[in-house]
Each structure stands twice: as C-alpha cells, then as structure tokens.
PDB file of C-alpha atoms in Angstrom:
ATOM      1  CA  MET C   1     151.597 141.707  74.135  1.00 50.00           C
ATOM      2  CA  ALA C   2     154.662 139.813  75.470  1.00 49.00           C
ATOM      3  CA  GLN C   3     153.752 140.656  79.051  1.00 51.00           C
ATOM      4  CA  VAL C   4     150.223 139.295  78.610  1.00 48.00           C
ATOM      5  CA  ALA C   5     151.588 136.002  77.211  1.00 47.00           C
ATOM      6  CA  VAL C   6     153.954 135.681  80.142  1.00 46.00           C
ATOM      7  CA  GLY C   7     151.081 136.387  82.503  1.00 47.00           C
ATOM      8  CA  HIS C   8     149.182 133.403  81.089  1.00 49.00           C
ATOM      9  CA  VAL C   9     152.176 131.020  80.956  1.00 47.00           C
ATOM     10  CA  VAL C  10     153.463 131.506  84.494  1.00 50.00           C
ATOM     11  CA  PRO C  11     150.344 130.268  86.374  1.00 54.00           C
ATOM     12  CA  SER C  12     150.127 127.218  84.072  1.00 57.00           C
ATOM     13  CA  ALA C  13     153.789 126.357  84.640  1.00 57.00           C
ATOM     14  CA  PHE C  14     153.337 126.766  88.385  1.00 54.00           C
ATOM     15  CA  LEU C  15     150.347 124.396  88.342  1.00 52.00           C
ATOM     16  CA  VAL C  16     152.245 121.733  86.386  1.00 50.00           C
ATOM     17  CA  PHE C  17     155.259 122.052  88.711  1.00 51.00           C
ATOM     18  CA  SER C  18     153.012 121.697  91.777  1.00 56.00           C
ATOM     19  CA  LEU C  19     151.383 118.543  90.435  1.00 54.00           C
ATOM     20  CA  LEU C  20     154.749 116.974  89.564  1.00 51.00           C
ATOM     21  CA  PHE C  21     156.155 117.824  92.991  1.00 50.00           C
ATOM     22  CA  SER C  22     153.135 116.306  94.750  1.00 53.00           C
ATOM     23  CA  SER C  23     153.413 113.104  92.720  1.00 51.00           C
ATOM     24  CA  CYS C  24     157.104 112.761  93.460  1.00 47.00           C
ATOM     25  CA  PHE C  25     156.489 113.369  97.162  1.00 45.00           C
ATOM     26  CA  LEU C  26     153.803 110.660  97.358  1.00 47.00           C
ATOM     27  CA  ALA C  27     155.965 108.155  95.472  1.00 47.00           C
ATOM     28  CA  SER C  28     159.044 108.848  97.583  1.00 47.00           C
ATOM     29  CA  GLY C  29     158.031 106.342 100.303  1.00 49.00           C
ATOM     30  CA  VAL C  30     156.433 108.772 102.718  1.00 47.00           C
ATOM     31  CA  GLY C  31     153.334 107.094 104.086  1.00 49.00           C
ATOM     32  CA  ALA C  32     154.312 103.754 102.514  1.00 46.00           C
ATOM     33  CA  ASP C  33     151.915 101.795 104.723  1.00 51.00           C
ATOM     34  CA  GLU C  34     149.020 103.952 103.581  1.00 54.00           C
ATOM     35  CA  VAL C  35     149.693 103.189  99.899  1.00 57.00           C
ATOM     36  CA  HIS C  36     150.376  99.493 100.662  1.00 60.00           C
ATOM     37  CA  GLU C  37     153.960  99.424  99.396  1.00 75.00           C
ATOM     38  CA  VAL C  38     154.912  96.883 102.123  1.00 79.00           C
ATOM     39  CA  PHE C  39     153.891  93.357 101.026  1.00 82.00           C
ATOM     40  CA  GLY C  40     154.828  91.549 104.238  1.00 88.00           C
ATOM     41  CA  ARG C  41     156.513  92.227 107.553  1.00 87.00           C
ATOM     42  CA  THR C  42     157.228  90.572 110.889  1.00 87.00           C
ATOM     43  CA  LEU C  43     155.118  91.601 113.868  1.00 84.00           C
ATOM     44  CA  ASP C  44     155.497  91.225 117.598  1.00 83.00           C
ATOM     45  CA  PRO C  45     152.467  89.171 118.751  1.00 81.00           C
ATOM     46  CA  LYS C  46     152.243  91.322 121.879  1.00 80.00           C
ATOM     47  CA  LEU C  47     151.424  94.352 119.745  1.00 81.00           C
ATOM     48  CA  MET C  48     148.234  92.521 118.730  1.00 82.00           C
ATOM     49  CA  GLY C  49     147.371  91.681 122.311  1.00 80.00           C
ATOM     50  CA  LEU C  50     148.528  88.051 121.958  1.00 82.00           C
ATOM     51  CA  LYS C  51     150.141  87.481 125.336  1.00 82.00           C
ATOM     52  CA  LYS C  52     150.168  83.797 126.231  1.00 88.00           C
ATOM     53  CA  GLU C  53     149.065  80.668 124.417  1.00 91.00           C
ATOM     54  CA  LYS C  54     146.907  78.245 126.377  1.00 94.00           C
ATOM     55  CA  LEU C  55     145.184  74.903 125.869  1.00 97.00           C
ATOM     56  CA  SER C  56     141.436  74.783 126.487  1.00 97.00           C
ATOM     57  CA  HIS C  57     139.036  71.834 126.549  1.00 98.00           C
ATOM     58  CA  PHE C  58     135.349  72.089 125.699  1.00 98.00           C
ATOM     59  CA  ARG C  59     132.725  69.342 125.714  1.00 98.00           C
ATOM     60  CA  PHE C  60     129.286  69.713 124.202  1.00 98.00           C
ATOM     61  CA  TYR C  61     126.685  67.772 122.239  1.00 98.00           C
ATOM     62  CA  TRP C  62     125.894  68.290 118.561  1.00 98.00           C
ATOM     63  CA  HIS C  63     122.312  67.606 117.460  1.00 98.00           C
ATOM     64  CA  ASP C  64     121.753  66.783 113.768  1.00 98.00           C
ATOM     65  CA  ILE C  65     117.988  66.833 113.215  1.00 98.00           C
ATOM     66  CA  VAL C  66     116.892  65.751 109.725  1.00 96.00           C
ATOM     67  CA  SER C  67     113.302  64.757 110.560  1.00 96.00           C
ATOM     68  CA  GLY C  68     110.140  66.697 111.367  1.00 94.00           C
ATOM     69  CA  LYS C  69     108.809  70.054 110.219  1.00 94.00           C
ATOM     70  CA  ASN C  70     111.785  72.084 111.447  1.00 94.00           C
ATOM     71  CA  PRO C  71     114.968  70.145 110.649  1.00 97.00           C
ATOM     72  CA  SER C  72     118.316  71.720 111.472  1.00 98.00           C
ATOM     73  CA  SER C  73     120.032  69.696 108.734  1.00 97.00           C
ATOM     74  CA  ILE C  74     118.756  69.511 105.159  1.00 95.00           C
ATOM     75  CA  GLU C  75     119.861  67.762 101.994  1.00 92.00           C
ATOM     76  CA  VAL C  76     120.985  70.311  99.413  1.00 93.00           C
ATOM     77  CA  ILE C  77     122.516  67.915  96.867  1.00 88.00           C
ATOM     78  CA  HIS C  78     121.050  64.471  96.262  1.00 88.00           C
ATOM     79  CA  SER C  79     123.391  61.620  95.382  1.00 86.00           C
ATOM     80  CA  PRO C  80     122.995  60.305  91.819  1.00 81.00           C
ATOM     81  CA  ILE C  81     124.553  57.001  92.917  1.00 77.00           C
ATOM     82  CA  VAL C  82     122.478  54.272  94.543  1.00 67.00           C
ATOM     83  CA  ASN C  83     124.522  52.069  96.868  1.00 59.00           C
ATOM     84  CA  SER C  84     122.493  49.712  99.018  1.00 54.00           C
ATOM     85  CA  SER C  85     125.429  49.150 101.387  1.00 54.00           C
ATOM     86  CA  LEU C  86     125.596  52.815 102.407  1.00 58.00           C
ATOM     87  CA  LEU C  87     123.080  54.971 104.236  1.00 66.00           C
ATOM     88  CA  LEU C  88     124.403  58.019 102.401  1.00 72.00           C
ATOM     89  CA  GLY C  89     125.104  57.948  98.667  1.00 85.00           C
ATOM     90  CA  PHE C  90     128.391  59.290  97.302  1.00 87.00           C
ATOM     91  CA  GLY C  91     128.123  63.009  96.562  1.00 85.00           C
ATOM     92  CA  LEU C  92     125.251  63.721  98.933  1.00 90.00           C
ATOM     93  CA  VAL C  93     125.573  67.081 100.703  1.00 94.00           C
ATOM     94  CA  HIS C  94     123.770  68.287 103.843  1.00 95.00           C
ATOM     95  CA  MET C  95     123.805  71.854 105.141  1.00 98.00           C
ATOM     96  CA  PHE C  96     123.232  72.248 108.864  1.00 98.00           C
ATOM     97  CA  ASP C  97     122.723  74.739 111.657  1.00 98.00           C
ATOM     98  CA  ASN C  98     122.774  72.405 114.657  1.00 98.00           C
ATOM     99  CA  ARG C  99     122.324  73.104 118.346  1.00 98.00           C
ATOM    100  CA  LEU C 100     125.302  72.656 120.663  1.00 98.00           C
ATOM    101  CA  THR C 101     124.133  71.836 124.170  1.00 98.00           C
ATOM    102  CA  ILE C 102     125.702  71.148 127.538  1.00 98.00           C
ATOM    103  CA  SER C 103     124.356  67.567 127.670  1.00 97.00           C
ATOM    104  CA  GLY C 104     122.924  64.893 125.409  1.00 97.00           C
ATOM    105  CA  ASP C 105     119.424  66.270 125.944  1.00 97.00           C
ATOM    106  CA  ILE C 106     118.610  68.586 123.042  1.00 97.00           C
ATOM    107  CA  ASN C 107     116.609  70.781 125.410  1.00 97.00           C
ATOM    108  CA  SER C 108     119.510  71.279 127.814  1.00 98.00           C
ATOM    109  CA  LYS C 109     121.427  74.562 127.986  1.00 98.00           C
ATOM    110  CA  LEU C 110     122.394  75.956 124.590  1.00 98.00           C
ATOM    111  CA  VAL C 111     126.096  76.925 124.432  1.00 98.00           C
ATOM    112  CA  GLY C 112     126.432  77.501 120.694  1.00 98.00           C
ATOM    113  CA  ARG C 113     125.587  76.395 117.190  1.00 98.00           C
ATOM    114  CA  ALA C 114     127.423  74.291 114.615  1.00 98.00           C
ATOM    115  CA  GLN C 115     127.025  75.757 111.141  1.00 98.00           C
ATOM    116  CA  GLY C 116     128.412  74.116 108.020  1.00 98.00           C
ATOM    117  CA  PHE C 117     127.981  71.121 105.756  1.00 98.00           C
ATOM    118  CA  TYR C 118     128.900  67.469 105.442  1.00 97.00           C
ATOM    119  CA  ALA C 119     129.242  65.447 102.256  1.00 95.00           C
ATOM    120  CA  GLN C 120     129.616  61.730 101.575  1.00 92.00           C
ATOM    121  CA  ALA C 121     133.115  61.694 100.092  1.00 91.00           C
ATOM    122  CA  ASP C 122     133.976  57.981 100.010  1.00 89.00           C
ATOM    123  CA  LEU C 123     132.733  55.511  97.416  1.00 86.00           C
ATOM    124  CA  ASP C 124     133.196  52.458  99.633  1.00 85.00           C
ATOM    125  CA  GLU C 125     132.450  53.415 103.236  1.00 87.00           C
ATOM    126  CA  LEU C 126     130.600  55.963 105.331  1.00 88.00           C
ATOM    127  CA  ALA C 127     133.108  58.795 105.490  1.00 93.00           C
ATOM    128  CA  LEU C 128     132.077  62.417 105.478  1.00 96.00           C
ATOM    129  CA  LEU C 129     133.939  65.528 104.483  1.00 97.00           C
ATOM    130  CA  MET C 130     132.944  67.939 107.262  1.00 97.00           C
ATOM    131  CA  THR C 131     133.336  71.698 107.316  1.00 98.00           C
ATOM    132  CA  GLN C 132     131.804  73.543 110.249  1.00 98.00           C
ATOM    133  CA  ASN C 133     132.076  76.543 112.502  1.00 98.00           C
ATOM    134  CA  PHE C 134     131.311  76.207 116.189  1.00 98.00           C
ATOM    135  CA  VAL C 135     129.679  79.544 116.951  1.00 98.00           C
ATOM    136  CA  PHE C 136     129.731  80.049 120.723  1.00 98.00           C
ATOM    137  CA  LEU C 137     126.993  81.873 122.621  1.00 97.00           C
ATOM    138  CA  GLU C 138     128.204  81.414 126.183  1.00 92.00           C
ATOM    139  CA  GLY C 139     130.148  83.721 128.537  1.00 92.00           C
ATOM    140  CA  LYS C 140     133.398  85.301 127.383  1.00 94.00           C
ATOM    141  CA  TYR C 141     133.366  83.139 124.252  1.00 96.00           C
ATOM    142  CA  ASN C 142     130.089  84.621 123.011  1.00 97.00           C
ATOM    143  CA  GLY C 143     130.519  85.500 119.322  1.00 96.00           C
ATOM    144  CA  SER C 144     133.804  83.632 118.921  1.00 98.00           C
ATOM    145  CA  THR C 145     134.165  80.705 116.541  1.00 98.00           C
ATOM    146  CA  ILE C 146     136.256  77.565 116.049  1.00 98.00           C
ATOM    147  CA  THR C 147     136.554  76.138 112.530  1.00 98.00           C
ATOM    148  CA  VAL C 148     136.827  72.385 111.955  1.00 98.00           C
ATOM    149  CA  LEU C 149     137.621  70.726 108.629  1.00 98.00           C
ATOM    150  CA  GLY C 150     138.304  67.034 108.132  1.00 98.00           C
ATOM    151  CA  ARG C 151     137.259  63.437 107.440  1.00 97.00           C
ATOM    152  CA  ASN C 152     134.608  61.873 109.644  1.00 97.00           C
ATOM    153  CA  SER C 153     134.351  58.069 109.422  1.00 95.00           C
ATOM    154  CA  ILE C 154     131.039  57.985 111.229  1.00 92.00           C
ATOM    155  CA  LEU C 155     130.985  54.242 111.964  1.00 92.00           C
ATOM    156  CA  ASN C 156     134.186  54.477 114.030  1.00 96.00           C
ATOM    157  CA  THR C 157     133.708  54.787 117.782  1.00 97.00           C
ATOM    158  CA  VAL C 158     135.948  57.878 117.967  1.00 98.00           C
ATOM    159  CA  ARG C 159     136.673  60.191 115.062  1.00 98.00           C
ATOM    160  CA  GLU C 160     139.329  62.886 115.095  1.00 98.00           C
ATOM    161  CA  LEU C 161     139.139  66.048 113.022  1.00 98.00           C
ATOM    162  CA  PRO C 162     141.563  68.992 112.926  1.00 98.00           C
ATOM    163  CA  ILE C 163     140.864  72.534 114.042  1.00 98.00           C
ATOM    164  CA  VAL C 164     142.050  74.827 111.247  1.00 98.00           C
ATOM    165  CA  GLY C 165     141.384  78.244 112.778  1.00 97.00           C
ATOM    166  CA  GLY C 166     138.978  80.491 114.587  1.00 97.00           C
ATOM    167  CA  SER C 167     137.923  84.037 115.338  1.00 96.00           C
ATOM    168  CA  GLY C 168     137.478  86.309 118.346  1.00 95.00           C
ATOM    169  CA  ALA C 169     138.881  84.542 121.408  1.00 94.00           C
ATOM    170  CA  PHE C 170     140.146  81.802 119.080  1.00 96.00           C
ATOM    171  CA  ARG C 171     142.249  83.780 116.626  1.00 94.00           C
ATOM    172  CA  PHE C 172     145.252  81.694 115.503  1.00 94.00           C
ATOM    173  CA  ALA C 173     143.527  78.604 116.947  1.00 96.00           C
ATOM    174  CA  ARG C 174     144.813  75.108 116.261  1.00 97.00           C
ATOM    175  CA  GLY C 175     144.118  71.698 117.714  1.00 98.00           C
ATOM    176  CA  TYR C 176     141.701  68.843 117.189  1.00 98.00           C
ATOM    177  CA  VAL C 177     138.261  67.539 118.099  1.00 98.00           C
ATOM    178  CA  GLN C 178     137.111  64.041 118.998  1.00 98.00           C
ATOM    179  CA  ALA C 179     133.590  63.049 117.985  1.00 98.00           C
ATOM    180  CA  ARG C 180     131.656  60.121 119.504  1.00 98.00           C
ATOM    181  CA  THR C 181     128.133  59.156 118.499  1.00 97.00           C
ATOM    182  CA  TYR C 182     125.928  59.557 121.567  1.00 98.00           C
ATOM    183  CA  ASN C 183     122.651  58.547 119.952  1.00 97.00           C
ATOM    184  CA  PHE C 184     121.450  57.644 116.451  1.00 95.00           C
ATOM    185  CA  ASP C 185     117.824  56.940 115.537  1.00 95.00           C
ATOM    186  CA  LEU C 186     117.563  54.484 112.617  1.00 91.00           C
ATOM    187  CA  ASN C 187     113.960  55.519 111.965  1.00 93.00           C
ATOM    188  CA  THR C 188     114.408  59.297 111.793  1.00 94.00           C
ATOM    189  CA  LEU C 189     118.186  59.364 111.064  1.00 92.00           C
ATOM    190  CA  ASP C 190     118.519  62.069 113.741  1.00 97.00           C
ATOM    191  CA  ALA C 191     121.882  61.955 115.488  1.00 97.00           C
ATOM    192  CA  THR C 192     123.463  63.308 118.648  1.00 98.00           C
ATOM    193  CA  VAL C 193     127.251  63.449 118.771  1.00 98.00           C
ATOM    194  CA  GLU C 194     129.491  64.209 121.732  1.00 98.00           C
ATOM    195  CA  TYR C 195     132.337  66.571 120.847  1.00 98.00           C
ATOM    196  CA  ASN C 196     135.497  67.012 122.905  1.00 98.00           C
ATOM    197  CA  VAL C 197     137.442  70.018 121.665  1.00 98.00           C
ATOM    198  CA  TYR C 198     141.128  70.559 122.460  1.00 98.00           C
ATOM    199  CA  VAL C 199     142.216  73.959 121.208  1.00 98.00           C
ATOM    200  CA  LEU C 200     145.382  76.015 121.540  1.00 97.00           C
ATOM    201  CA  HIS C 201     144.669  79.732 121.481  1.00 95.00           C
ATOM    202  CA  TYR C 202     145.838  83.011 122.976  1.00 90.00           C
ATOM    203  CA  GLU C 203     144.462  84.676 126.077  1.00 74.00           C
TER     204      GLU C 203
END
C-alpha cells in the first residue's frame, strides 16, 4: 500500500518542481528583451541605418477644392458662430485630401497628396489650426510622409508652420514649411497654395 502511494506522489512532486523551476528560469532575466523588462535604452543610430542627416528642400502646390461635384475638401463641422468679418466661422472644421502638384496648374504632374484637416481656431482673425500629412508618390520618396502641425494665418503673405515628424525616408524629420497663397477664387473659395518645405532627415 505504501509503495503505491509513493508511486502516485513522486510524479506529482516532479511536475510541481518542473513548473517552479521553469518559472524561476523565465523570471531570472534570461530573454529580458522578449518579456519587455527593459523600459528604455540608448541606441546607436547607425544600427537603425541612420547614417547622415541632411537638409532637403521641396516645392509643390497644394490645391484645396471646395466647389463642384468632387471636392477634395469638405466641411465636417459647421461653425455655430456667425461673424460677418470672417470668411470662416470659429470652430469650423474641414477635412481634405488635396492634390500636390509640380506647378500651380492642378492638372500638372502629381507628386503627392496632402491629407488632414484645418479648423478656424481664432475668434478675431482668419487663423487656422492645420494638421496634415504630405504623402509623397514620386521617386524614392514614394510612400514616405512628412507631418505638419501649426497655425496658419491665411491672410499673411507668408505663413510658417513646423514639421513635427515623418515616416519612411523622413523618419525623425524636423524642419518647417512656408506657405504662400498662389491663387484664391472668391466665388468658389477654391485655393492654390505654394509650399516650400525645408526638412532635416536621415539618408
């Protein structure tokens, strides 16, 4: 009878011991990266293929089309405030997917798209909060993006907005853009804006 009891106890004890040993082994720090025990660490940029930082300049034209049957920019939030001195009421929000072309002609070569939104964020003057991604479709930059976020006082001749990041060829991007109104139609409210982009990024 005693031998039978021992025969049943030994395998159970072995199983428990094995489980405890495995748990201790996993918690001992072996494979720490795999179990995410490291919160932060310093990396050599070269290990990520980041060799040399360079400054690039891009110029293209941004077409905001609000009129017609196929607008690229639509109002998604209407302003509850009526202000006769402003074209855009406070709180108004437009979502857009605008063409970026090589010249001021909307039918010229397409180099990318600007996707984002702008909102009237000033009670007293025409000043937009703009958030947009320049999604490039040309050459080695195809599929890469530059992200711009800032204040756009659209009545100023030149407006400057910061570059806050990017993806693909523009990882770790920083810099600024300058926007100049190229054409604005008072009847349709369609606008064409020249963008000069100055961006620091890695090769």
